[in-house]
Coordinates of C-alpha atoms in Angstrom, one line a residue:
Chain A
M1 CA -41.1 -4.2 9.1
S2 CA -41.7 -5.5 12.9
T3 CA -38.3 -6.6 14.7
A4 CA -37.6 -8.7 17.5
R5 CA -34.7 -7.1 19.3
I6 CA -32.7 -8.7 21.3
T7 CA -32.9 -9.9 24.6
L8 CA -32.5 -13.8 24.9
P9 CA -29.9 -15.5 23.5
S10 CA -31.1 -16.6 20.0
R11 CA -29.9 -19.0 18.1
R12 CA -29.4 -16.4 14.9
R13 CA -25.9 -15.5 14.1
R14 CA -26.6 -12.5 12.4
I15 CA -27.1 -9.5 14.2
R16 CA -30.4 -7.4 13.2
Y17 CA -29.9 -3.0 13.8
P18 CA -32.5 -2.3 15.2
G19 CA -35.7 -0.3 13.4
T20 CA -34.0 -2.4 10.2
G21 CA -35.8 -6.0 9.0
P22 CA -33.5 -8.1 7.4
L23 CA -33.4 -6.6 4.3
A24 CA -32.5 -3.6 4.7
G25 CA -28.8 -4.8 5.2
T26 CA -28.5 -6.9 1.9
V27 CA -30.6 -3.5 0.3
A28 CA -27.2 -1.2 1.1
L29 CA -25.1 -3.4 0.6
V30 CA -26.3 -4.0 -2.9
L31 CA -26.3 -0.4 -3.2
L32 CA -23.1 0.4 -2.3
A33 CA -21.2 -2.2 -4.3
A34 CA -23.3 -0.3 -7.2
L35 CA -21.6 2.9 -6.4
F36 CA -17.3 0.7 -5.4
L37 CA -18.4 -0.6 -9.1
I38 CA -19.2 3.1 -10.9
P39 CA -15.5 3.3 -11.9
V40 CA -15.0 0.3 -13.5
Y41 CA -18.2 1.0 -15.2
V42 CA -17.1 4.1 -17.0
M43 CA -13.4 2.5 -18.2
V44 CA -15.8 -0.9 -18.9
M45 CA -18.2 1.3 -21.1
A46 CA -15.9 3.3 -22.8
A47 CA -13.6 0.8 -23.9
L48 CA -15.8 -0.8 -26.0
K49 CA -17.9 1.9 -27.2
P50 CA -18.1 2.8 -31.0
P51 CA -16.0 6.3 -32.5
A52 CA -19.5 8.2 -32.8
Q53 CA -20.2 7.6 -28.7
A54 CA -17.1 8.2 -27.4
D55 CA -16.3 11.1 -26.1
A56 CA -16.8 12.4 -22.4
V57 CA -20.2 13.6 -22.6
H58 CA -21.7 10.4 -23.2
M59 CA -20.0 8.8 -20.2
W60 CA -22.4 7.4 -18.7
E61 CA -25.3 5.7 -21.3
L62 CA -25.0 2.5 -22.2
P63 CA -23.0 1.4 -26.1
K64 CA -24.8 1.1 -28.6
S65 CA -23.1 -1.2 -30.6
L66 CA -20.1 -3.1 -29.4
D67 CA -16.8 -1.9 -31.3
F68 CA -13.4 -2.9 -30.1
S69 CA -11.5 -0.1 -31.9
G70 CA -10.7 1.8 -28.6
V71 CA -9.2 -1.5 -26.7
E72 CA -7.4 -1.4 -30.8
Q73 CA -6.4 1.8 -30.9
A74 CA -5.3 1.1 -26.7
W75 CA -3.8 -2.1 -27.3
N76 CA -1.7 -0.4 -30.1
A77 CA -0.1 2.3 -28.3
L78 CA 0.9 0.0 -25.1
S79 CA 1.6 -3.7 -25.8
P80 CA 5.9 -2.9 -25.7
N81 CA 4.7 -1.7 -22.5
V82 CA 2.6 -4.2 -21.9
R83 CA 5.5 -7.1 -22.3
N84 CA 8.2 -5.3 -20.3
S85 CA 6.0 -5.1 -18.1
L86 CA 5.7 -8.7 -18.3
L87 CA 9.2 -9.5 -18.8
M88 CA 9.9 -7.4 -15.3
V89 CA 7.2 -8.2 -12.7
L90 CA 7.6 -12.5 -13.7
P91 CA 11.8 -12.9 -13.0
A92 CA 10.9 -9.7 -10.5
T93 CA 8.2 -11.6 -8.3
V94 CA 10.2 -15.1 -8.7
V95 CA 13.5 -14.4 -7.2
S96 CA 11.9 -11.8 -4.9
S97 CA 10.4 -14.3 -3.9
L98 CA 13.0 -17.0 -2.8
V99 CA 14.8 -14.8 -1.0
G100 CA 11.7 -14.1 0.8
A101 CA 11.6 -18.0 1.7
L102 CA 15.1 -18.1 3.2
N103 CA 14.7 -15.2 5.3
G104 CA 11.3 -16.1 6.7
Y105 CA 13.0 -19.9 7.4
V106 CA 16.0 -17.7 9.1
L107 CA 13.5 -15.2 11.0
A108 CA 11.0 -18.0 11.8
K109 CA 12.7 -21.6 12.7
L110 CA 16.2 -20.3 13.8
P111 CA 15.7 -17.2 15.5
F112 CA 19.4 -15.5 17.5
R113 CA 19.7 -12.5 20.0
G114 CA 19.5 -9.5 18.0
S115 CA 17.5 -11.6 14.8
K116 CA 14.5 -9.2 15.3
V117 CA 16.4 -5.9 16.0
L118 CA 17.7 -6.7 12.2
F119 CA 14.4 -7.6 10.9
A120 CA 12.7 -4.4 12.0
A121 CA 15.4 -3.1 10.6
M122 CA 14.7 -4.4 7.5
L123 CA 10.9 -4.0 7.4
L124 CA 11.8 -0.1 8.0
G125 CA 12.8 -0.5 3.9
M126 CA 9.0 -1.5 2.9
F127 CA 7.7 1.8 4.7
I128 CA 9.8 4.5 3.6
P129 CA 8.7 6.7 0.3
Y130 CA 10.5 5.7 -2.3
Q131 CA 11.4 9.2 -3.3
V132 CA 14.0 9.2 -0.4
I133 CA 16.1 7.1 -1.9
L134 CA 15.4 7.8 -6.3
V135 CA 18.7 10.3 -6.4
P136 CA 21.6 7.7 -5.1
L137 CA 19.0 5.1 -6.8
V138 CA 19.6 6.6 -9.4
R139 CA 23.2 7.1 -9.9
F140 CA 24.4 3.6 -8.6
L141 CA 21.9 2.6 -11.5
Q142 CA 24.1 4.4 -14.0
S143 CA 27.6 3.7 -12.3
V144 CA 26.8 -0.4 -13.1
G145 CA 25.9 0.5 -16.5
M146 CA 22.0 -1.0 -15.4
Y147 CA 20.1 2.9 -15.6
G148 CA 17.1 3.0 -18.1
T149 CA 17.3 -0.5 -18.0
L150 CA 14.4 -3.4 -17.9
Q151 CA 17.1 -5.4 -16.3
G152 CA 17.4 -2.6 -13.1
L153 CA 14.2 -2.5 -13.2
I154 CA 13.7 -6.1 -11.8
L155 CA 17.3 -5.3 -9.7
V156 CA 15.5 -2.8 -7.7
H157 CA 11.6 -4.2 -7.9
I158 CA 14.4 -7.4 -5.7
I159 CA 15.8 -5.7 -3.7
Y160 CA 13.3 -3.3 -2.3
G161 CA 10.5 -6.7 -2.2
I162 CA 12.5 -8.0 -0.4
P163 CA 11.2 -6.5 3.8
I164 CA 7.6 -7.7 2.6
T165 CA 8.4 -10.4 1.2
T166 CA 10.6 -12.1 4.4
L167 CA 7.8 -10.5 6.4
I168 CA 4.9 -12.8 4.2
F169 CA 7.5 -15.5 4.9
R170 CA 8.5 -14.6 8.6
N171 CA 4.8 -14.9 9.5
Y172 CA 3.5 -18.3 7.4
F173 CA 6.8 -20.2 8.8
N174 CA 5.9 -19.1 12.0
Q175 CA 2.8 -20.6 11.6
L176 CA 4.3 -24.1 11.1
P177 CA 4.7 -26.3 13.7
H178 CA 8.4 -25.7 15.5
E179 CA 8.3 -28.8 16.2
I180 CA 8.8 -30.2 12.5
V181 CA 12.6 -28.4 12.4
E182 CA 13.6 -29.8 16.1
A183 CA 12.2 -33.6 14.5
A184 CA 14.0 -33.4 11.6
R185 CA 17.1 -31.7 13.0
V186 CA 16.8 -34.9 15.8
D187 CA 17.0 -37.2 12.8
G188 CA 20.4 -35.8 11.8
C189 CA 19.1 -32.8 9.0
S190 CA 21.3 -30.2 8.4
N191 CA 19.6 -25.9 9.1
A192 CA 19.4 -26.7 5.1
A193 CA 18.6 -29.5 5.0
I194 CA 16.0 -29.1 6.8
F195 CA 14.5 -25.5 4.9
L196 CA 15.0 -27.9 1.2
R197 CA 13.2 -31.1 2.3
V198 CA 11.0 -30.3 5.1
M199 CA 10.2 -26.0 5.2
L200 CA 9.8 -25.9 1.2
P201 CA 7.4 -28.9 0.0
L202 CA 5.4 -27.3 2.6
S203 CA 5.8 -23.6 1.8
L204 CA 3.4 -23.7 -1.5
P205 CA 0.4 -21.6 0.2
G206 CA 3.4 -19.5 1.0
F207 CA 4.7 -19.0 -2.2
V208 CA 1.4 -18.5 -3.7
V209 CA 0.5 -16.0 -0.9
C210 CA 3.5 -13.5 -1.5
G211 CA 3.7 -14.6 -5.6
I212 CA 0.4 -13.2 -5.9
F213 CA 1.3 -9.8 -3.1
Q214 CA 4.1 -8.7 -5.0
F215 CA 3.0 -9.9 -8.4
T216 CA 0.3 -6.5 -7.6
N217 CA 2.5 -4.9 -6.1
I218 CA 5.4 -4.2 -8.5
W219 CA 2.5 -4.5 -11.4
N220 CA 1.3 -1.9 -10.1
D221 CA 4.4 0.1 -9.1
F222 CA 5.1 3.2 -10.6
L223 CA 7.6 5.8 -9.5
F224 CA 10.3 3.6 -9.8
G225 CA 8.9 2.8 -13.7
I226 CA 9.2 6.8 -14.3
T227 CA 12.9 7.3 -12.3
V228 CA 14.5 4.8 -13.8
V229 CA 13.1 4.0 -17.0
P230 CA 13.7 7.2 -18.8
D231 CA 13.2 5.2 -21.9
P232 CA 9.5 5.4 -23.3
T233 CA 9.8 2.3 -25.3
Q234 CA 11.0 0.3 -22.3
Q235 CA 8.8 1.6 -19.4
P236 CA 6.1 -0.4 -18.3
V237 CA 2.1 -0.2 -18.8
T238 CA 1.9 2.1 -15.9
V239 CA 4.5 5.2 -16.9
A240 CA 3.1 4.3 -20.4
L241 CA -1.4 4.9 -19.6
N242 CA 0.1 8.1 -17.6
N243 CA 2.4 9.6 -20.7
L244 CA -1.1 8.7 -22.8
S245 CA -4.0 9.9 -21.0
G246 CA -2.2 13.4 -20.4
N247 CA -1.4 13.1 -24.2
F248 CA -4.6 15.2 -25.8
S249 CA -4.7 13.7 -28.8
V250 CA -5.9 10.3 -27.7
Q251 CA -9.2 10.0 -27.8
W252 CA -11.3 10.0 -24.7
N253 CA -12.0 5.2 -25.2
S254 CA -8.8 4.7 -25.9
V255 CA -6.9 6.2 -22.5
M256 CA -10.1 3.9 -20.6
A257 CA -9.5 1.2 -23.0
G258 CA -5.8 1.8 -22.2
A259 CA -6.5 2.0 -18.2
L260 CA -8.6 -1.6 -18.5
L261 CA -5.4 -2.9 -20.4
A262 CA -3.5 -2.1 -17.6
A263 CA -5.6 -3.1 -14.8
V264 CA -6.7 -6.8 -16.4
P265 CA -3.6 -8.6 -15.0
T266 CA -3.7 -7.9 -11.7
A267 CA -7.8 -7.9 -11.9
L268 CA -7.4 -11.6 -13.2
V269 CA -4.9 -12.8 -10.6
Y270 CA -7.7 -11.0 -8.4
I271 CA -10.7 -12.5 -9.6
L272 CA -8.7 -16.3 -10.0
L273 CA -6.6 -16.4 -6.5
G274 CA -8.8 -13.9 -4.3
R275 CA -8.9 -16.5 -1.2
F276 CA -4.7 -15.8 -1.4
F277 CA -4.2 -12.1 -1.9
V278 CA -6.8 -11.1 1.1
R279 CA -4.4 -13.5 3.5
G280 CA -1.4 -11.9 1.5
L281 CA -2.4 -9.0 2.1
T282 CA -3.8 -9.2 6.3
A283 CA 0.4 -10.6 6.0
G284 CA 1.2 -6.6 5.5
S285 CA 0.2 -5.8 8.0
V286 CA 3.0 -6.7 9.5
K287 CA 0.5 -9.1 12.6
Chain B
M1 CA -1.6 -29.5 14.7
P2 CA -1.8 -31.6 17.9
V3 CA -0.4 -34.3 16.8
L4 CA 2.7 -32.4 18.2
T5 CA 2.4 -31.2 21.4
R6 CA 5.4 -31.4 23.4
P7 CA 6.3 -34.3 25.8
A8 CA 5.9 -34.1 29.5
A9 CA 8.8 -35.4 30.0
P10 CA 12.4 -34.1 28.5
A11 CA 12.2 -31.2 26.8
P12 CA 13.5 -31.8 22.8
H13 CA 16.4 -29.2 22.1
T14 CA 18.2 -30.5 25.4
T15 CA 18.6 -34.4 23.7
K16 CA 20.5 -32.1 20.9
E17 CA 23.4 -30.8 22.9
P18 CA 27.0 -33.0 22.9
P19 CA 27.9 -34.6 25.9
A20 CA 31.3 -32.9 25.0
K21 CA 30.2 -29.5 25.6
P22 CA 32.9 -27.0 23.0
S23 CA 33.3 -23.7 23.9
P24 CA 30.0 -21.9 24.0
R25 CA 31.5 -19.4 21.3
A26 CA 32.3 -22.5 19.2
A27 CA 28.4 -23.7 19.7
W28 CA 26.6 -20.4 19.0
W29 CA 27.9 -20.5 15.9
R30 CA 28.1 -24.0 14.9
R31 CA 23.9 -23.9 15.7
H32 CA 23.6 -20.1 13.5
R33 CA 26.9 -20.2 11.1
F34 CA 23.5 -21.2 8.4
G35 CA 20.9 -18.5 9.3
I36 CA 24.2 -15.6 9.4
A37 CA 24.7 -16.8 5.6
I38 CA 21.5 -16.5 4.3
L39 CA 20.4 -13.5 6.2
T40 CA 23.6 -11.6 5.6
P41 CA 22.5 -10.4 2.1
S42 CA 19.7 -9.4 2.6
L43 CA 21.1 -7.4 5.4
I44 CA 23.8 -6.2 3.2
M45 CA 21.1 -4.7 0.4
V46 CA 19.1 -3.4 2.6
G47 CA 21.6 -1.1 4.7
I48 CA 23.7 0.0 1.7
F49 CA 20.2 0.4 -0.5
V50 CA 17.7 2.0 2.3
Y51 CA 20.1 3.2 5.2
G52 CA 23.4 4.1 2.3
F53 CA 21.1 5.7 0.5
I54 CA 19.1 7.9 2.6
G55 CA 22.2 9.0 4.2
Y56 CA 23.2 9.9 0.7
S57 CA 20.0 12.0 0.2
V58 CA 20.6 13.5 3.3
R59 CA 23.9 14.7 2.2
V60 CA 22.2 16.0 -1.1
S61 CA 19.9 17.8 1.2
V62 CA 22.5 19.5 2.9
S63 CA 24.6 20.4 -0.2
K64 CA 24.5 22.9 -3.3
W65 CA 24.0 20.3 -6.0
Q66 CA 21.2 22.4 -8.2
G67 CA 22.1 21.3 -12.1
L68 CA 23.1 18.7 -13.8
N69 CA 27.1 17.9 -12.5
P70 CA 26.9 16.8 -8.8
D71 CA 28.1 19.6 -6.1
L72 CA 28.6 17.7 -2.6
S73 CA 30.1 20.8 -1.5
P74 CA 28.2 22.0 1.7
R75 CA 25.9 25.2 2.1
D76 CA 26.6 27.6 4.8
P77 CA 24.5 27.5 7.2
L78 CA 23.8 23.5 6.3
Y79 CA 20.2 24.0 6.5
Q80 CA 20.0 26.7 4.5
T81 CA 18.1 24.3 1.4
Y82 CA 15.4 23.9 4.4
D83 CA 14.9 26.8 5.7
D84 CA 14.8 28.3 1.9
M85 CA 12.3 25.6 1.1
F86 CA 10.1 26.0 4.8
H87 CA 9.3 29.3 3.2
T88 CA 8.2 28.5 -0.8
P89 CA 4.6 29.0 -0.7
R90 CA 4.7 26.0 -2.4
F91 CA 6.1 23.4 -0.2
Q92 CA 4.2 25.0 2.6
A93 CA 0.6 24.3 0.5
D94 CA 2.4 21.1 0.1
L95 CA 2.6 20.4 3.5
R96 CA -1.4 22.1 4.5
N97 CA -2.1 19.9 2.0
V98 CA -0.1 16.6 3.0
T99 CA -2.4 17.4 6.2
V100 CA -5.7 17.7 5.1
F101 CA -5.3 14.4 3.0
T102 CA -4.4 12.6 5.6
F103 CA -6.9 13.8 8.2
L104 CA -9.9 13.4 6.0
F105 CA -8.7 10.6 3.7
L106 CA -8.5 8.4 7.0
T107 CA -11.2 9.2 7.6
L108 CA -13.4 8.8 5.4
A109 CA -12.2 5.8 4.5
V110 CA -11.4 3.9 8.0
V111 CA -15.4 4.7 8.5
V112 CA -15.9 3.8 4.6
G113 CA -13.9 0.3 5.9
L114 CA -16.0 -0.2 9.0
V115 CA -19.5 0.5 7.3
L116 CA -18.5 -2.1 4.8
A117 CA -16.9 -5.0 7.2
L118 CA -20.5 -4.9 9.1
L119 CA -22.8 -4.9 6.4
V120 CA -21.0 -7.7 5.0
H121 CA -19.8 -9.6 8.3
N122 CA -23.8 -9.3 9.1
A123 CA -24.8 -10.3 5.0
L124 CA -27.6 -13.2 4.8
A125 CA -26.4 -13.8 1.3
G126 CA -22.8 -13.2 -0.7
R127 CA -20.8 -12.6 1.8
T128 CA -18.1 -13.8 -0.6
F129 CA -18.9 -11.9 -3.2
F130 CA -19.7 -8.2 -1.6
R131 CA -16.3 -8.7 0.2
G132 CA -14.7 -9.9 -3.2
V133 CA -16.4 -6.4 -5.5
F134 CA -15.6 -3.5 -2.3
L135 CA -11.5 -5.0 -2.3
F136 CA -11.6 -5.1 -6.2
P137 CA -9.6 -0.8 -6.3
Y138 CA -7.2 -2.3 -3.9
A139 CA -6.0 -5.0 -6.5
L140 CA -5.8 -1.9 -9.7
S141 CA -2.7 0.2 -10.1
F142 CA -3.8 3.7 -8.5
I143 CA -2.7 4.9 -11.9
V144 CA -5.6 3.5 -13.8
T145 CA -8.4 4.1 -11.0
G146 CA -6.4 8.5 -11.4
V147 CA -7.0 7.7 -14.5
V148 CA -10.7 7.0 -14.2
W149 CA -11.5 8.7 -10.9
R150 CA -10.1 12.7 -13.0
W151 CA -12.6 11.7 -15.5
I152 CA -15.0 11.6 -13.2
F153 CA -14.7 14.2 -11.6
T154 CA -13.8 16.7 -14.0
P155 CA -16.1 19.3 -14.1
S156 CA -18.1 19.3 -17.7
T157 CA -18.3 16.1 -17.7
G158 CA -18.9 12.9 -15.2
A159 CA -20.7 13.7 -11.9
N160 CA -21.7 17.2 -13.1
L161 CA -23.7 15.1 -15.6
I162 CA -25.5 12.9 -13.3
L163 CA -26.1 16.5 -11.1
Q164 CA -27.4 18.0 -14.4
G165 CA -29.5 15.5 -14.6
L166 CA -30.7 16.2 -11.8
G167 CA -31.6 19.4 -11.7
V168 CA -28.5 21.1 -10.4
E169 CA -27.4 23.3 -13.0
H170 CA -23.5 24.4 -12.7
G171 CA -22.0 21.4 -10.4
P172 CA -18.6 21.4 -8.5
K173 CA -16.0 22.9 -10.4
W174 CA -13.8 18.7 -8.4
I175 CA -10.8 18.7 -9.4
T176 CA -9.9 22.3 -11.0
D177 CA -11.6 24.2 -8.1
P178 CA -8.8 26.7 -6.5
A179 CA -11.4 27.2 -3.8
V180 CA -9.2 26.8 -0.1
A181 CA -12.9 26.7 2.4
G182 CA -12.5 27.4 5.7
D183 CA -8.9 29.8 5.8
V184 CA -7.5 29.8 9.7
S185 CA -4.4 31.1 8.5
G186 CA -5.6 35.2 9.3
A187 CA -6.7 33.5 13.2
L188 CA -3.5 31.8 13.8
E189 CA -1.2 35.2 12.4
P190 CA -1.2 37.1 15.6
V191 CA -1.5 33.9 17.8
L192 CA 1.5 31.6 16.4
P193 CA 4.8 33.2 16.8
G194 CA 6.3 33.4 13.4
G195 CA 2.5 34.1 11.8
H196 CA 3.8 36.1 9.6
F197 CA 5.7 33.2 7.8
I198 CA 2.6 30.8 6.0
Q199 CA 2.3 32.3 3.1
V200 CA -0.6 30.1 1.9
E201 CA -4.5 29.8 2.8
L202 CA -4.7 27.3 6.2
G203 CA -8.0 24.9 5.5
I204 CA -9.2 22.7 3.0
P205 CA -7.9 22.9 -0.4
L206 CA -11.4 21.7 -2.0
A207 CA -9.6 20.2 -5.5
L208 CA -8.4 17.5 -3.2
I209 CA -11.8 16.7 -2.1
P210 CA -12.3 15.0 -4.9
V211 CA -8.8 13.1 -4.5
V212 CA -9.3 11.5 -0.7
I213 CA -12.9 10.0 -2.2
A214 CA -10.9 8.0 -5.1
A215 CA -8.2 7.0 -2.4
S216 CA -10.5 6.0 0.0
W217 CA -12.9 4.2 -2.7
Q218 CA -8.9 2.7 -3.2
L219 CA -8.7 1.6 0.0
G220 CA -11.8 1.5 2.3
G221 CA -11.6 -2.4 0.9
F222 CA -8.7 -3.1 2.6
V223 CA -9.6 -1.3 6.0
M224 CA -13.2 -3.1 5.6
A225 CA -10.8 -7.1 5.3
N226 CA -8.8 -5.5 8.8
F227 CA -12.4 -5.4 10.3
L228 CA -13.3 -8.7 8.9
A229 CA -10.6 -11.0 9.6
A230 CA -10.6 -8.8 13.4
L231 CA -14.7 -9.8 13.4
S232 CA -14.6 -13.4 12.7
A233 CA -12.6 -13.8 15.9
L234 CA -14.7 -11.9 18.0
P235 CA -16.1 -14.9 19.9
E236 CA -20.0 -15.3 19.7
E237 CA -20.5 -15.8 23.8
L238 CA -19.8 -11.8 24.4
R239 CA -22.8 -11.2 21.9
E240 CA -25.0 -13.9 24.2
A241 CA -23.7 -12.7 26.8
A242 CA -24.6 -8.9 26.2
A243 CA -28.0 -9.9 25.0
L244 CA -28.0 -11.6 28.3
D245 CA -27.5 -8.7 30.3
G246 CA -29.7 -6.8 28.1
A247 CA -28.3 -4.9 25.8
G248 CA -29.9 -4.3 22.3
T249 CA -27.5 -4.1 19.4
V250 CA -27.0 -0.6 19.0
R251 CA -25.1 -1.2 23.1
Y252 CA -23.8 -4.0 22.2
H253 CA -21.8 -2.7 18.4
W254 CA -20.7 0.3 21.5
H255 CA -19.3 -1.8 23.8
I256 CA -18.0 -4.9 22.4
V257 CA -17.6 -4.9 18.9
L258 CA -16.0 -1.0 19.0
P259 CA -13.5 -2.0 21.4
W260 CA -13.3 -5.1 19.7
L261 CA -11.5 -3.4 17.1
R262 CA -9.8 -0.9 18.3
P263 CA -6.0 -2.0 17.7
V264 CA -7.5 -2.7 14.2
V265 CA -8.2 0.9 13.4
V266 CA -4.4 1.5 15.0
V267 CA -2.5 -0.3 12.9
V268 CA -5.2 0.4 9.6
L269 CA -4.5 4.5 10.6
I270 CA -0.6 3.4 10.7
I271 CA -1.0 1.9 7.0
L272 CA -2.9 4.4 5.7
G273 CA -1.2 7.3 7.4
H274 CA 1.8 6.2 6.1
I275 CA 0.7 5.6 2.5
S276 CA -2.0 8.8 2.8
L277 CA 2.2 11.1 3.8
K278 CA 4.2 9.9 1.0
S279 CA 1.1 9.5 -2.0
F280 CA 2.0 9.9 -5.4
D281 CA 0.7 8.0 -7.8
L282 CA -2.6 8.9 -7.0
V283 CA -2.2 12.1 -7.0
Y284 CA 0.3 12.5 -10.3
A285 CA -2.4 10.6 -12.5
M286 CA -5.5 12.3 -11.3
V287 CA -4.9 15.9 -10.7
G288 CA -1.3 16.4 -10.5
Q289 CA -0.4 19.8 -8.6
G290 CA -4.0 21.1 -9.2
P291 CA -4.9 24.9 -10.2
G292 CA -2.8 27.3 -7.6
F293 CA -1.0 23.9 -6.1
A294 CA -4.4 23.4 -4.5
T295 CA -3.8 19.6 -4.7
D296 CA 0.0 19.5 -5.0
V297 CA 1.8 16.3 -2.1
P298 CA 5.4 16.5 -0.9
G299 CA 5.6 13.3 -3.1
I300 CA 5.2 15.6 -6.8
F301 CA 7.5 18.0 -5.1
V302 CA 10.3 15.8 -4.4
F303 CA 9.4 14.6 -8.3
E304 CA 9.4 17.6 -9.7
Q305 CA 12.6 19.7 -8.3
T306 CA 14.6 16.6 -8.6
F307 CA 13.5 14.9 -12.1
R308 CA 12.6 18.3 -13.8
A309 CA 14.0 20.9 -12.5
L310 CA 16.9 19.5 -11.5
R311 CA 17.6 20.9 -7.6
Y312 CA 18.2 18.7 -6.6
N313 CA 19.2 19.4 -2.6
T314 CA 15.8 21.2 -2.7
G315 CA 14.2 17.4 -4.1
A316 CA 16.3 16.1 -1.7
A317 CA 15.3 17.8 1.4
A318 CA 11.7 18.1 0.7
S319 CA 12.0 13.7 0.4
V320 CA 14.1 13.7 4.0
V321 CA 11.5 15.6 5.4
M322 CA 9.0 12.8 4.2
F323 CA 11.4 10.3 5.7
L324 CA 11.0 12.3 8.9
L325 CA 6.7 11.7 8.5
S326 CA 6.7 8.9 7.9
A327 CA 8.9 7.1 9.7
A328 CA 7.2 9.3 12.4
V329 CA 4.1 6.8 12.7
I330 CA 6.3 3.8 11.3
V331 CA 9.0 3.1 14.1
P332 CA 6.9 3.4 17.3
Y333 CA 5.5 0.6 15.1
L334 CA 7.0 -1.4 14.2
Y335 CA 8.8 -1.6 18.0
R336 CA 6.0 -2.5 19.1
S337 CA 5.1 -4.9 16.8
V338 CA 7.9 -6.6 16.2
I339 CA 10.3 -5.6 18.9
R340 CA 8.8 -6.5 22.2
E341 CA 6.8 -9.2 20.5
K342 CA 6.2 -12.0 22.6
T343 CA 7.9 -14.8 20.3
R344 CA 5.7 -17.8 20.9

């Protein structure tokens, strides 16, 4: 394939790589995409295999016939934990997003001397390794009677979600023109009224981005789940999946089906709302 | 919004100041009491649950607390737990592993992310689809991916089945390999003042490599997304100017695209670096501590010392070390990007 090297300004927006045709990039993309989907292939195929085919030696084979017994087993083992995860993730996401919206509004639109330093000090909380707060956290939860309960786990996710939700909303409100606030103030609105009547109606995209981010984060959490909740019936699905996978009496395909179950909610959110997911991701890298 | 551009005449904020000025402090308070009332509960929460708790852990780390009953009486000397811990072969292996892991993972993830971003950015068709595929692993839990990757890198199955199909009878031992490649501890011993202090082989534990692959698979798309955002902001005129100056594709990428991406590389390295320093879930689900602590990391060490062995002071000391390592990465970054950030 011959290639014209770009020596003159051309109208083409895409760049050609020397020595390659336009197809080479596409071929590379298709190959890499296939490579990236290998673990997904392994997981989905294993979950759909009949028991006779369901051992790791047949890992790469397509199912000879569709069979949902692995999914059924995994569902029997994990459904209480899927329920726990849902009961944990929904309130924690909603409350932490609301707190983040309020904080983000103040930091973006009503800054005062020292608010940046306070914000930076708050942000450190989302970068710490949570290992460094686990012992006092467990003791605190024990002393207020919330250790081992879903409520305790929800509280933990709300508190440690404050920095990231505040960051997402601060960045979101920063994009809105400052003149809106000034105009509302001239019209006699108080700061609280500006938030409720002007900012909140404009912040739906911010809530979607923040909600997706928190939903994914909290659903995928493992460390808090395993340390704050010792009772297996109360644990979130990530912890239960890890227990299932370490249990050698459980069949390989059920473990894979369990992984699939634990992956489905965040995968669905990602597939349906991927656009917002990408926005939250770049918001998560501070600036 | 172009409609709302600032008028040239009187600046809007001068209009709302009342004619009879109250004391500046009262005015300040009136203006900011709402904001302060909103922020205060969050600041108190973060103050207690982040800073207070870190302080508590520091205190535990210099205490005698081992076993079920909290014992916060100080050790003598205070740093004794740290001293013991740094002499433990397991913790030395952890520090080696997290260093090697961070280095390999950051390199691979950034290279993968860069290649993916350039390919997707210049794709003829299906950019959204390919971006979606490459970013997909980022939406999954480390436990899910750890469970799946563990099977792919179990020697009796997975990757080795494919190698067998290609004619390689004895594939690598992957996550079960206790070997450490490129041991330099022998060479370091005469050079380092405390050379005899090192009790582990300083090299690349081979069992870590599958974990590096899994982690790069999971976060390569994240790197790509950050690069793609920067690439879409790269002005088209730069490419045309480069072409006018006779620069080919390679020189264009080397002199224009890569320097343009450099600030993003810094951000990405900081984010991935702190994720790597505190890694726990993926390693725990995929390999655990590994053969001869080949894949043990401080995150696992803290968890097991604290919640399994009940050596609270040792666990706390290791967690403080983890905190200091990630703070060393994050604090300068926060300082630069938040405090010194230009206001509108």
